Amino acid sequence: MSNSTLFDFVGKFSAVLGELAGRVEALLMEQPQAALTQARLYSEILVKMVCEEEGIEDVYPLKPFEKINRLYKQDLITDEIYTKLEWLRKKGNVATHQVKEVELGEAVQAHKFLYDLSVWYAEVYVSHEFEAPVYQLPVKQVKEEKVLKEDELKKLMEPYLQDTLQKLVDIQEQLDLLKQEKAANALVESEVAATSDVPAPEKKTVNRTVPLSDEILAVFQKNNYEKKNTTKKAVEFEHAENKQVIYLLDNTVPTIVLHPELVTANPESFVIPEKPRASTALRRFPRGQKDGKQTSNFGYPFKVEQANELDKILQKVNSLV
């Protein structure tokens, strides 16, 4: 079993990843090459789990980089998540096959990326209410019984980590090529749709959906909202006339998510939650920005424990749009 404290939350949704996280932390300071190899395996299993959650079924086995590319092309992971997964894949491959020992800084960077990816997965696929633990490096005794404090380690590794992040040029180039490919494919699809009388084939949907009670559905229908898309994480509703989109999440307490611009533009009508809800399921909502990079789609969540509460919110939304 893992003795990890930072990754304890991982073991709650995957015993395998929990065990791997424990290995990474146990090896990190004294065997960075082995730690980086285990980190690569962790990221590969995480990618496989995301593919399963999204219902991506392979006709033939895909290599790890092909799975990552497919997730990005289908807008299921952001630029930031793509970059971290590719970094772990590339560095892990080098650590697995090279004779020369890897630098401690690379293993420390891998540890941080595993934390970021695990938090992202927990927020998107495990629980919308997930609260991440504060990131920290594992503090353990090193040779000559000298204890290296966390703040000392961070200070020691900071220049190296900054240099490592600056060397992600090749991954950024891959990302730029994927963006161009996505844009080109979208253009071709739109041109074909504009010139063809043949309707486009419907996309395959996965038969894993958010539970939707008849009572809740009736309230949406009463307020002129039509169900447009259903996934394991959310149900997408669109108003038949004003085209306003609202999402219903798969929470213990029924929770809807409203468009961020609608909420922030009407502070007198809504008690704005302290923290927005981020999820790839909110596909028609805008993506956030952090440190100049795109993050997941986001909106503002509101719990509706009873159908009449949902009715009041939908009426309010309709009056504002």
PDB file of C-alpha atoms in Angstrom:
ATOM      1  CA  MET A   1       0.000   0.000   0.000  1.00  0.00           C
ATOM      2  CA  SER A   2       1.144   3.572  -0.568  1.00  0.00           C
ATOM      3  CA  ASN A   3       2.468   5.612   2.378  1.00  0.00           C
ATOM      4  CA  SER A   4       1.885   8.809   0.443  1.00  0.00           C
ATOM      5  CA  THR A   5       0.073  11.698   2.031  1.00  0.00           C
ATOM      6  CA  LEU A   6      -0.120  14.084  -0.941  1.00  0.00           C
ATOM      7  CA  PHE A   7      -1.636  11.408  -3.203  1.00  0.00           C
ATOM      8  CA  ASP A   8      -3.971   9.817  -0.667  1.00  0.00           C
ATOM      9  CA  PHE A   9      -6.949  11.143  -2.638  1.00  0.00           C
ATOM     10  CA  VAL A  10      -5.791   9.210  -5.710  1.00  0.00           C
ATOM     11  CA  GLY A  11      -6.116   5.857  -3.967  1.00  0.00           C
ATOM     12  CA  LYS A  12      -9.796   6.581  -3.395  1.00  0.00           C
ATOM     13  CA  PHE A  13     -10.560   6.365  -7.131  1.00  0.00           C
ATOM     14  CA  SER A  14      -7.720   4.100  -8.321  1.00  0.00           C
ATOM     15  CA  ALA A  15      -5.792   1.636  -6.171  1.00  0.00           C
ATOM     16  CA  VAL A  16      -3.286   1.136  -9.002  1.00  0.00           C
ATOM     17  CA  LEU A  17      -2.515   4.849  -9.321  1.00  0.00           C
ATOM     18  CA  GLY A  18      -2.380   5.176  -5.550  1.00  0.00           C
ATOM     19  CA  GLU A  19       0.258   2.442  -5.410  1.00  0.00           C
ATOM     20  CA  LEU A  20       2.269   4.020  -8.249  1.00  0.00           C
ATOM     21  CA  ALA A  21       2.152   7.432  -6.568  1.00  0.00           C
ATOM     22  CA  GLY A  22       3.582   5.854  -3.440  1.00  0.00           C
ATOM     23  CA  ARG A  23       6.435   4.343  -5.466  1.00  0.00           C
ATOM     24  CA  VAL A  24       7.233   7.684  -7.119  1.00  0.00           C
ATOM     25  CA  GLU A  25       7.448   9.442  -3.762  1.00  0.00           C
ATOM     26  CA  ALA A  26       9.506   6.654  -2.173  1.00  0.00           C
ATOM     27  CA  LEU A  27      12.036   6.724  -5.021  1.00  0.00           C
ATOM     28  CA  LEU A  28      12.039  10.451  -5.735  1.00  0.00           C
ATOM     29  CA  MET A  29      15.047  11.684  -3.737  1.00  0.00           C
ATOM     30  CA  GLU A  30      17.407   8.724  -3.939  1.00  0.00           C
ATOM     31  CA  GLN A  31      16.463   7.086  -7.259  1.00  0.00           C
ATOM     32  CA  PRO A  32      15.128   9.856  -9.547  1.00  0.00           C
ATOM     33  CA  GLN A  33      15.532   7.742 -12.690  1.00  0.00           C
ATOM     34  CA  ALA A  34      13.320   4.984 -11.305  1.00  0.00           C
ATOM     35  CA  ALA A  35      10.848   7.593 -10.024  1.00  0.00           C
ATOM     36  CA  LEU A  36      10.574   9.154 -13.497  1.00  0.00           C
ATOM     37  CA  THR A  37       9.980   5.735 -15.063  1.00  0.00           C
ATOM     38  CA  GLN A  38       7.143   5.079 -12.608  1.00  0.00           C
ATOM     39  CA  ALA A  39       5.750   8.552 -13.311  1.00  0.00           C
ATOM     40  CA  ARG A  40       5.536   7.735 -17.028  1.00  0.00           C
ATOM     41  CA  LEU A  41       3.596   4.551 -16.240  1.00  0.00           C
ATOM     42  CA  TYR A  42       1.268   6.556 -13.976  1.00  0.00           C
ATOM     43  CA  SER A  43       0.500   9.047 -16.758  1.00  0.00           C
ATOM     44  CA  GLU A  44      -0.155   6.246 -19.281  1.00  0.00           C
ATOM     45  CA  ILE A  45      -2.695   4.614 -16.959  1.00  0.00           C
ATOM     46  CA  LEU A  46      -4.321   7.989 -16.311  1.00  0.00           C
ATOM     47  CA  VAL A  47      -4.692   8.579 -20.069  1.00  0.00           C
ATOM     48  CA  LYS A  48      -6.249   5.136 -20.438  1.00  0.00           C
ATOM     49  CA  MET A  49      -8.740   5.980 -17.673  1.00  0.00           C
ATOM     50  CA  VAL A  50      -9.708   9.252 -19.393  1.00  0.00           C
ATOM     51  CA  CYS A  51     -10.264   7.411 -22.677  1.00  0.00           C
ATOM     52  CA  GLU A  52     -12.527   4.930 -20.882  1.00  0.00           C
ATOM     53  CA  GLU A  53     -14.472   7.732 -19.199  1.00  0.00           C
ATOM     54  CA  GLU A  54     -15.001   9.460 -22.539  1.00  0.00           C
ATOM     55  CA  GLY A  55     -16.045   6.264 -24.283  1.00  0.00           C
ATOM     56  CA  ILE A  56     -13.160   6.299 -26.738  1.00  0.00           C
ATOM     57  CA  GLU A  57     -13.053   2.738 -28.007  1.00  0.00           C
ATOM     58  CA  ASP A  58     -10.089   1.641 -30.065  1.00  0.00           C
ATOM     59  CA  VAL A  59     -10.612  -0.554 -33.118  1.00  0.00           C
ATOM     60  CA  TYR A  60      -6.912  -1.340 -32.806  1.00  0.00           C
ATOM     61  CA  PRO A  61      -4.466  -0.599 -29.969  1.00  0.00           C
ATOM     62  CA  LEU A  62      -3.201   2.966 -29.869  1.00  0.00           C
ATOM     63  CA  LYS A  63       0.219   4.022 -28.678  1.00  0.00           C
ATOM     64  CA  PRO A  64       0.341   6.417 -25.679  1.00  0.00           C
ATOM     65  CA  PHE A  65       1.119   9.476 -27.820  1.00  0.00           C
ATOM     66  CA  GLU A  66      -1.746   8.576 -30.191  1.00  0.00           C
ATOM     67  CA  LYS A  67      -4.177   8.448 -27.262  1.00  0.00           C
ATOM     68  CA  ILE A  68      -2.989  11.849 -26.016  1.00  0.00           C
ATOM     69  CA  ASN A  69      -3.328  13.341 -29.491  1.00  0.00           C
ATOM     70  CA  ARG A  70      -6.832  11.938 -29.891  1.00  0.00           C
ATOM     71  CA  LEU A  71      -7.948  13.389 -26.561  1.00  0.00           C
ATOM     72  CA  TYR A  72      -6.613  16.789 -27.579  1.00  0.00           C
ATOM     73  CA  LYS A  73      -8.175  16.721 -31.046  1.00  0.00           C
ATOM     74  CA  GLN A  74     -11.562  15.968 -29.497  1.00  0.00           C
ATOM     75  CA  ASP A  75     -11.212  18.906 -27.051  1.00  0.00           C
ATOM     76  CA  LEU A  76     -11.174  16.579 -24.049  1.00  0.00           C
ATOM     77  CA  ILE A  77      -7.908  17.934 -22.656  1.00  0.00           C
ATOM     78  CA  THR A  78      -6.529  21.460 -22.638  1.00  0.00           C
ATOM     79  CA  ASP A  79      -3.178  22.745 -23.898  1.00  0.00           C
ATOM     80  CA  GLU A  80      -1.793  22.585 -20.372  1.00  0.00           C
ATOM     81  CA  ILE A  81      -2.869  18.984 -19.759  1.00  0.00           C
ATOM     82  CA  TYR A  82      -1.536  17.934 -23.172  1.00  0.00           C
ATOM     83  CA  THR A  83       1.852  19.527 -22.450  1.00  0.00           C
ATOM     84  CA  LYS A  84       2.226  17.808 -19.083  1.00  0.00           C
ATOM     85  CA  LEU A  85       1.221  14.407 -20.421  1.00  0.00           C
ATOM     86  CA  GLU A  86       3.662  14.704 -23.319  1.00  0.00           C
ATOM     87  CA  TRP A  87       6.450  15.893 -21.025  1.00  0.00           C
ATOM     88  CA  LEU A  88       5.972  12.861 -18.777  1.00  0.00           C
ATOM     89  CA  ARG A  89       5.819  10.519 -21.770  1.00  0.00           C
ATOM     90  CA  LYS A  90       9.009  11.865 -23.357  1.00  0.00           C
ATOM     91  CA  LYS A  91      11.030  12.191 -20.167  1.00  0.00           C
ATOM     92  CA  GLY A  92       9.818   8.823 -18.920  1.00  0.00           C
ATOM     93  CA  ASN A  93      10.876   7.137 -22.152  1.00  0.00           C
ATOM     94  CA  VAL A  94      14.348   8.645 -21.874  1.00  0.00           C
ATOM     95  CA  ALA A  95      14.650   7.596 -18.231  1.00  0.00           C
ATOM     96  CA  THR A  96      13.612   4.052 -19.123  1.00  0.00           C
ATOM     97  CA  HIS A  97      16.119   3.534 -21.923  1.00  0.00           C
ATOM     98  CA  GLN A  98      19.156   5.663 -21.129  1.00  0.00           C
ATOM     99  CA  VAL A  99      22.127   4.487 -19.051  1.00  0.00           C
ATOM    100  CA  LYS A 100      22.995   7.898 -17.604  1.00  0.00           C
ATOM    101  CA  GLU A 101      21.180   8.759 -14.364  1.00  0.00           C
ATOM    102  CA  VAL A 102      18.549  11.505 -14.724  1.00  0.00           C
ATOM    103  CA  GLU A 103      18.751  14.708 -12.724  1.00  0.00           C
ATOM    104  CA  LEU A 104      16.808  15.036  -9.492  1.00  0.00           C
ATOM    105  CA  GLY A 105      15.129  18.138 -10.869  1.00  0.00           C
ATOM    106  CA  GLU A 106      13.431  16.157 -13.629  1.00  0.00           C
ATOM    107  CA  ALA A 107      11.974  13.720 -11.105  1.00  0.00           C
ATOM    108  CA  VAL A 108      10.767  16.601  -8.934  1.00  0.00           C
ATOM    109  CA  GLN A 109       9.110  18.197 -11.976  1.00  0.00           C
ATOM    110  CA  ALA A 110       7.453  14.865 -12.789  1.00  0.00           C
ATOM    111  CA  HIS A 111       6.130  14.680  -9.219  1.00  0.00           C
ATOM    112  CA  LYS A 112       4.545  18.135  -9.575  1.00  0.00           C
ATOM    113  CA  PHE A 113       3.018  17.269 -12.957  1.00  0.00           C
ATOM    114  CA  LEU A 114       1.536  14.037 -11.556  1.00  0.00           C
ATOM    115  CA  TYR A 115      -0.075  16.073  -8.800  1.00  0.00           C
ATOM    116  CA  ASP A 116      -1.529  18.585 -11.307  1.00  0.00           C
ATOM    117  CA  LEU A 117      -2.896  15.832 -13.552  1.00  0.00           C
ATOM    118  CA  SER A 118      -4.358  13.896 -10.629  1.00  0.00           C
ATOM    119  CA  VAL A 119      -6.139  16.980  -9.297  1.00  0.00           C
ATOM    120  CA  TRP A 120      -7.508  17.704 -12.785  1.00  0.00           C
ATOM    121  CA  TYR A 121      -8.804  14.141 -13.135  1.00  0.00           C
ATOM    122  CA  ALA A 122     -10.392  14.208  -9.670  1.00  0.00           C
ATOM    123  CA  GLU A 123     -12.143  17.518 -10.398  1.00  0.00           C
ATOM    124  CA  VAL A 124     -13.423  16.479 -13.827  1.00  0.00           C
ATOM    125  CA  TYR A 125     -14.184  12.779 -13.478  1.00  0.00           C
ATOM    126  CA  VAL A 126     -14.498  11.944  -9.777  1.00  0.00           C
ATOM    127  CA  SER A 127     -16.325  14.743  -7.960  1.00  0.00           C
ATOM    128  CA  HIS A 128     -17.297  18.291  -8.814  1.00  0.00           C
ATOM    129  CA  GLU A 129     -16.914  19.047  -5.095  1.00  0.00           C
ATOM    130  CA  PHE A 130     -13.299  17.817  -4.898  1.00  0.00           C
ATOM    131  CA  GLU A 131     -10.946  19.969  -2.836  1.00  0.00           C
ATOM    132  CA  ALA A 132      -7.286  19.427  -3.684  1.00  0.00           C
ATOM    133  CA  PRO A 133      -4.641  19.122  -0.968  1.00  0.00           C
ATOM    134  CA  VAL A 134      -1.892  21.745  -0.942  1.00  0.00           C
ATOM    135  CA  TYR A 135       1.037  20.646  -3.073  1.00  0.00           C
ATOM    136  CA  GLN A 136       4.201  19.671  -1.216  1.00  0.00           C
ATOM    137  CA  LEU A 137       7.313  17.673  -1.913  1.00  0.00           C
ATOM    138  CA  PRO A 138       7.949  14.507   0.107  1.00  0.00           C
ATOM    139  CA  VAL A 139      10.397  15.358   2.897  1.00  0.00           C
ATOM    140  CA  LYS A 140      12.653  12.460   3.867  1.00  0.00           C
ATOM    141  CA  GLN A 141      16.065  11.905   5.386  1.00  0.00           C
ATOM    142  CA  VAL A 142      19.006  11.760   2.975  1.00  0.00           C
ATOM    143  CA  LYS A 143      22.616  10.613   3.233  1.00  0.00           C
ATOM    144  CA  GLU A 144      24.658  11.474   6.336  1.00  0.00           C
ATOM    145  CA  GLU A 145      21.369  11.832   8.203  1.00  0.00           C
ATOM    146  CA  LYS A 146      20.933  15.368   6.952  1.00  0.00           C
ATOM    147  CA  VAL A 147      17.282  16.390   6.611  1.00  0.00           C
ATOM    148  CA  LEU A 148      16.581  18.450   3.535  1.00  0.00           C
ATOM    149  CA  LYS A 149      13.665  20.739   4.348  1.00  0.00           C
ATOM    150  CA  GLU A 150      10.985  21.319   1.749  1.00  0.00           C
ATOM    151  CA  ASP A 151      11.691  25.042   1.357  1.00  0.00           C
ATOM    152  CA  GLU A 152      15.420  24.319   0.952  1.00  0.00           C
ATOM    153  CA  LEU A 153      14.677  21.738  -1.744  1.00  0.00           C
ATOM    154  CA  LYS A 154      12.385  24.104  -3.592  1.00  0.00           C
ATOM    155  CA  LYS A 155      15.058  26.822  -3.540  1.00  0.00           C
ATOM    156  CA  LEU A 156      17.692  24.354  -4.729  1.00  0.00           C
ATOM    157  CA  MET A 157      15.584  23.060  -7.605  1.00  0.00           C
ATOM    158  CA  GLU A 158      13.905  26.288  -8.720  1.00  0.00           C
ATOM    159  CA  PRO A 159      16.538  27.353 -11.305  1.00  0.00           C
ATOM    160  CA  TYR A 160      16.611  23.852 -12.787  1.00  0.00           C
ATOM    161  CA  LEU A 161      12.840  23.550 -12.953  1.00  0.00           C
ATOM    162  CA  GLN A 162      12.537  26.917 -14.690  1.00  0.00           C
ATOM    163  CA  ASP A 163      15.150  25.819 -17.230  1.00  0.00           C
ATOM    164  CA  THR A 164      13.283  22.534 -17.776  1.00  0.00           C
ATOM    165  CA  LEU A 165      10.007  24.313 -18.491  1.00  0.00           C
ATOM    166  CA  GLN A 166      11.768  26.545 -21.034  1.00  0.00           C
ATOM    167  CA  LYS A 167      12.852  23.437 -22.952  1.00  0.00           C
ATOM    168  CA  LEU A 168       9.316  22.420 -23.846  1.00  0.00           C
ATOM    169  CA  VAL A 169       9.681  23.938 -27.315  1.00  0.00           C
ATOM    170  CA  ASP A 170       9.303  20.619 -29.127  1.00  0.00           C
ATOM    171  CA  ILE A 171       6.063  19.856 -27.293  1.00  0.00           C
ATOM    172  CA  GLN A 172       4.740  23.332 -28.111  1.00  0.00           C
ATOM    173  CA  GLU A 173       5.552  22.721 -31.774  1.00  0.00           C
ATOM    174  CA  GLN A 174       3.560  19.465 -31.654  1.00  0.00           C
ATOM    175  CA  LEU A 175       0.709  21.350 -30.039  1.00  0.00           C
ATOM    176  CA  ASP A 176       0.755  24.032 -32.722  1.00  0.00           C
ATOM    177  CA  LEU A 177       0.603  21.360 -35.442  1.00  0.00           C
ATOM    178  CA  LEU A 178      -2.373  19.691 -33.745  1.00  0.00           C
ATOM    179  CA  LYS A 179      -4.151  23.058 -33.529  1.00  0.00           C
ATOM    180  CA  GLN A 180      -3.597  23.634 -37.240  1.00  0.00           C
ATOM    181  CA  GLU A 181      -4.906  20.151 -38.011  1.00  0.00           C
ATOM    182  CA  LYS A 182      -8.010  20.721 -35.882  1.00  0.00           C
ATOM    183  CA  ALA A 183      -8.679  24.060 -37.574  1.00  0.00           C
ATOM    184  CA  ALA A 184      -8.225  22.564 -41.044  1.00  0.00           C
ATOM    185  CA  ASN A 185     -10.561  19.659 -40.263  1.00  0.00           C
ATOM    186  CA  ALA A 186     -13.187  22.018 -38.868  1.00  0.00           C
ATOM    187  CA  LEU A 187     -12.991  24.165 -42.008  1.00  0.00           C
ATOM    188  CA  VAL A 188     -13.400  21.156 -44.293  1.00  0.00           C
ATOM    189  CA  GLU A 189     -16.386  19.904 -42.289  1.00  0.00           C
ATOM    190  CA  SER A 190     -18.084  23.311 -42.402  1.00  0.00           C
ATOM    191  CA  GLU A 191     -17.519  23.647 -46.167  1.00  0.00           C
ATOM    192  CA  VAL A 192     -18.892  20.163 -46.802  1.00  0.00           C
ATOM    193  CA  ALA A 193     -21.930  20.891 -44.652  1.00  0.00           C
ATOM    194  CA  ALA A 194     -22.571  24.162 -46.476  1.00  0.00           C
ATOM    195  CA  THR A 195     -22.451  22.609 -49.950  1.00  0.00           C
ATOM    196  CA  SER A 196     -24.058  19.232 -49.336  1.00  0.00           C
ATOM    197  CA  ASP A 197     -27.710  18.311 -49.055  1.00  0.00           C
ATOM    198  CA  VAL A 198     -26.770  15.100 -47.303  1.00  0.00           C
ATOM    199  CA  PRO A 199     -27.000  15.449 -43.527  1.00  0.00           C
ATOM    200  CA  ALA A 200     -23.773  14.882 -41.621  1.00  0.00           C
ATOM    201  CA  PRO A 201     -23.573  11.533 -39.857  1.00  0.00           C
ATOM    202  CA  GLU A 202     -24.442  11.649 -36.202  1.00  0.00           C
ATOM    203  CA  LYS A 203     -21.546  11.283 -33.807  1.00  0.00           C
ATOM    204  CA  LYS A 204     -21.431   8.114 -31.798  1.00  0.00           C
ATOM    205  CA  THR A 205     -22.686   8.599 -28.267  1.00  0.00           C
ATOM    206  CA  VAL A 206     -21.804   6.575 -25.218  1.00  0.00           C
ATOM    207  CA  ASN A 207     -24.542   4.910 -23.245  1.00  0.00           C
ATOM    208  CA  ARG A 208     -23.299   6.227 -19.871  1.00  0.00           C
ATOM    209  CA  THR A 209     -25.340   9.162 -18.720  1.00  0.00           C
ATOM    210  CA  VAL A 210     -26.199  11.421 -15.832  1.00  0.00           C
ATOM    211  CA  PRO A 211     -29.337  10.253 -13.985  1.00  0.00           C
ATOM    212  CA  LEU A 212     -32.191  12.561 -14.985  1.00  0.00           C
ATOM    213  CA  SER A 213     -35.449  12.384 -13.067  1.00  0.00           C
ATOM    214  CA  ASP A 214     -38.771  12.953 -14.805  1.00  0.00           C
ATOM    215  CA  GLU A 215     -39.506  15.802 -12.378  1.00  0.00           C
ATOM    216  CA  ILE A 216     -36.310  17.705 -13.231  1.00  0.00           C
ATOM    217  CA  LEU A 217     -36.777  17.093 -16.958  1.00  0.00           C
ATOM    218  CA  ALA A 218     -40.349  18.387 -16.751  1.00  0.00           C
ATOM    219  CA  VAL A 219     -39.150  21.660 -15.225  1.00  0.00           C
ATOM    220  CA  PHE A 220     -36.660  22.204 -18.040  1.00  0.00           C
ATOM    221  CA  GLN A 221     -39.340  21.437 -20.634  1.00  0.00           C
ATOM    222  CA  LYS A 222     -41.805  23.778 -18.936  1.00  0.00           C
ATOM    223  CA  ASN A 223     -39.276  26.600 -19.323  1.00  0.00           C
ATOM    224  CA  ASN A 224     -38.727  25.777 -23.005  1.00  0.00           C
ATOM    225  CA  TYR A 225     -35.360  24.023 -22.631  1.00  0.00           C
ATOM    226  CA  GLU A 226     -34.518  21.056 -24.839  1.00  0.00           C
ATOM    227  CA  LYS A 227     -32.039  18.317 -23.956  1.00  0.00           C
ATOM    228  CA  LYS A 228     -29.182  18.501 -26.456  1.00  0.00           C
ATOM    229  CA  ASN A 229     -26.386  16.296 -25.172  1.00  0.00           C
ATOM    230  CA  THR A 230     -25.945  13.767 -22.381  1.00  0.00           C
ATOM    231  CA  THR A 231     -22.702  12.385 -20.995  1.00  0.00           C
ATOM    232  CA  LYS A 232     -21.593  10.726 -17.800  1.00  0.00           C
ATOM    233  CA  LYS A 233     -20.690  14.111 -16.341  1.00  0.00           C
ATOM    234  CA  ALA A 234     -23.498  16.436 -17.399  1.00  0.00           C
ATOM    235  CA  VAL A 235     -26.715  16.960 -19.340  1.00  0.00           C
ATOM    236  CA  GLU A 236     -26.736  19.905 -21.730  1.00  0.00           C
ATOM    237  CA  PHE A 237     -29.960  21.887 -22.167  1.00  0.00           C
ATOM    238  CA  GLU A 238     -30.590  24.662 -24.690  1.00  0.00           C
ATOM    239  CA  HIS A 239     -33.470  27.132 -24.752  1.00  0.00           C
ATOM    240  CA  ALA A 240     -35.524  26.627 -27.900  1.00  0.00           C
ATOM    241  CA  GLU A 241     -35.677  30.345 -28.693  1.00  0.00           C
ATOM    242  CA  ASN A 242     -32.905  32.340 -27.029  1.00  0.00           C
ATOM    243  CA  LYS A 243     -30.379  29.445 -27.284  1.00  0.00           C
ATOM    244  CA  GLN A 244     -29.163  29.931 -23.718  1.00  0.00           C
ATOM    245  CA  VAL A 245     -27.281  26.816 -22.529  1.00  0.00           C
ATOM    246  CA  ILE A 246     -27.507  25.329 -19.030  1.00  0.00           C
ATOM    247  CA  TYR A 247     -25.832  22.191 -17.687  1.00  0.00           C
ATOM    248  CA  LEU A 248     -27.118  19.725 -15.113  1.00  0.00           C
ATOM    249  CA  LEU A 249     -24.294  17.965 -13.262  1.00  0.00           C
ATOM    250  CA  ASP A 250     -24.140  14.463 -11.879  1.00  0.00           C
ATOM    251  CA  ASN A 251     -24.043  15.518  -8.212  1.00  0.00           C
ATOM    252  CA  THR A 252     -25.591  14.020  -5.086  1.00  0.00           C
ATOM    253  CA  VAL A 253     -27.586  17.266  -4.802  1.00  0.00           C
ATOM    254  CA  PRO A 254     -28.936  18.372  -8.224  1.00  0.00           C
ATOM    255  CA  THR A 255     -26.668  21.158  -9.465  1.00  0.00           C
ATOM    256  CA  ILE A 256     -26.959  23.314 -12.554  1.00  0.00           C
ATOM    257  CA  VAL A 257     -24.164  25.389 -14.086  1.00  0.00           C
ATOM    258  CA  LEU A 258     -24.880  28.749 -15.718  1.00  0.00           C
ATOM    259  CA  HIS A 259     -22.841  30.614 -18.301  1.00  0.00           C
ATOM    260  CA  PRO A 260     -20.220  32.768 -16.504  1.00  0.00           C
ATOM    261  CA  GLU A 261     -21.038  35.902 -18.503  1.00  0.00           C
ATOM    262  CA  LEU A 262     -24.724  35.644 -17.620  1.00  0.00           C
ATOM    263  CA  VAL A 263     -23.952  35.400 -13.900  1.00  0.00           C
ATOM    264  CA  THR A 264     -21.271  38.104 -13.698  1.00  0.00           C
ATOM    265  CA  ALA A 265     -23.354  40.514 -15.799  1.00  0.00           C
ATOM    266  CA  ASN A 266     -26.247  40.217 -13.346  1.00  0.00           C
ATOM    267  CA  PRO A 267     -24.784  40.350  -9.799  1.00  0.00           C
ATOM    268  CA  GLU A 268     -28.084  41.659  -8.441  1.00  0.00           C
ATOM    269  CA  SER A 269     -29.843  38.487  -9.592  1.00  0.00           C
ATOM    270  CA  PHE A 270     -27.364  35.836  -8.450  1.00  0.00           C
ATOM    271  CA  VAL A 271     -25.260  35.160  -5.389  1.00  0.00           C
ATOM    272  CA  ILE A 272     -22.054  34.472  -7.277  1.00  0.00           C
ATOM    273  CA  PRO A 273     -20.260  31.360  -5.945  1.00  0.00           C
ATOM    274  CA  GLU A 274     -16.722  31.911  -4.680  1.00  0.00           C
ATOM    275  CA  LYS A 275     -15.321  29.316  -7.046  1.00  0.00           C
ATOM    276  CA  PRO A 276     -16.520  28.550 -10.596  1.00  0.00           C
ATOM    277  CA  ARG A 277     -16.965  24.953 -11.722  1.00  0.00           C
ATOM    278  CA  ALA A 278     -14.444  23.728 -14.301  1.00  0.00           C
ATOM    279  CA  SER A 279     -15.115  20.687 -16.463  1.00  0.00           C
ATOM    280  CA  THR A 280     -14.703  19.522 -20.043  1.00  0.00           C
ATOM    281  CA  ALA A 281     -18.385  18.561 -19.844  1.00  0.00           C
ATOM    282  CA  LEU A 282     -19.275  22.279 -20.060  1.00  0.00           C
ATOM    283  CA  ARG A 283     -18.254  22.134 -23.705  1.00  0.00           C
ATOM    284  CA  ARG A 284     -20.179  25.209 -24.900  1.00  0.00           C
ATOM    285  CA  PHE A 285     -18.984  27.469 -22.106  1.00  0.00           C
ATOM    286  CA  PRO A 286     -15.781  29.520 -22.400  1.00  0.00           C
ATOM    287  CA  ARG A 287     -12.430  28.224 -21.231  1.00  0.00           C
ATOM    288  CA  GLY A 288     -10.590  29.901 -18.391  1.00  0.00           C
ATOM    289  CA  GLN A 289      -7.125  31.442 -18.500  1.00  0.00           C
ATOM    290  CA  LYS A 290      -4.281  30.865 -16.048  1.00  0.00           C
ATOM    291  CA  ASP A 291      -0.746  32.165 -16.504  1.00  0.00           C
ATOM    292  CA  GLY A 292      -1.515  32.866 -20.159  1.00  0.00           C
ATOM    293  CA  LYS A 293      -2.704  29.297 -20.825  1.00  0.00           C
ATOM    294  CA  GLN A 294      -6.173  27.919 -21.491  1.00  0.00           C
ATOM    295  CA  THR A 295      -7.801  25.839 -18.777  1.00  0.00           C
ATOM    296  CA  SER A 296     -11.035  23.814 -18.827  1.00  0.00           C
ATOM    297  CA  ASN A 297     -14.471  25.174 -19.705  1.00  0.00           C
ATOM    298  CA  PHE A 298     -16.123  26.787 -16.701  1.00  0.00           C
ATOM    299  CA  GLY A 299     -19.379  28.205 -15.346  1.00  0.00           C
ATOM    300  CA  TYR A 300     -21.061  29.011 -12.021  1.00  0.00           C
ATOM    301  CA  PRO A 301     -22.793  26.183 -10.112  1.00  0.00           C
ATOM    302  CA  PHE A 302     -26.097  26.483  -8.233  1.00  0.00           C
ATOM    303  CA  LYS A 303     -27.633  23.697  -6.169  1.00  0.00           C
ATOM    304  CA  VAL A 304     -31.351  23.036  -6.643  1.00  0.00           C
ATOM    305  CA  GLU A 305     -32.560  20.607  -3.994  1.00  0.00           C
ATOM    306  CA  GLN A 306     -36.186  20.863  -5.124  1.00  0.00           C
ATOM    307  CA  ALA A 307     -37.875  21.195  -8.493  1.00  0.00           C
ATOM    308  CA  ASN A 308     -39.459  24.539  -7.577  1.00  0.00           C
ATOM    309  CA  GLU A 309     -35.968  25.983  -6.902  1.00  0.00           C
ATOM    310  CA  LEU A 310     -34.888  24.952 -10.386  1.00  0.00           C
ATOM    311  CA  ASP A 311     -38.057  26.456 -11.822  1.00  0.00           C
ATOM    312  CA  LYS A 312     -37.329  29.821 -10.196  1.00  0.00           C
ATOM    313  CA  ILE A 313     -33.765  29.924 -11.516  1.00  0.00           C
ATOM    314  CA  LEU A 314     -34.805  29.005 -15.055  1.00  0.00           C
ATOM    315  CA  GLN A 315     -37.510  31.672 -15.024  1.00  0.00           C
ATOM    316  CA  LYS A 316     -34.931  34.185 -13.816  1.00  0.00           C
ATOM    317  CA  VAL A 317     -32.501  33.208 -16.560  1.00  0.00           C
ATOM    318  CA  ASN A 318     -35.193  33.515 -19.210  1.00  0.00           C
ATOM    319  CA  SER A 319     -36.086  37.000 -17.987  1.00  0.00           C
ATOM    320  CA  LEU A 320     -32.467  38.155 -18.227  1.00  0.00           C
ATOM    321  CA  VAL A 321     -31.609  36.768 -21.661  1.00  0.00           C
TER     322      VAL A 321
END
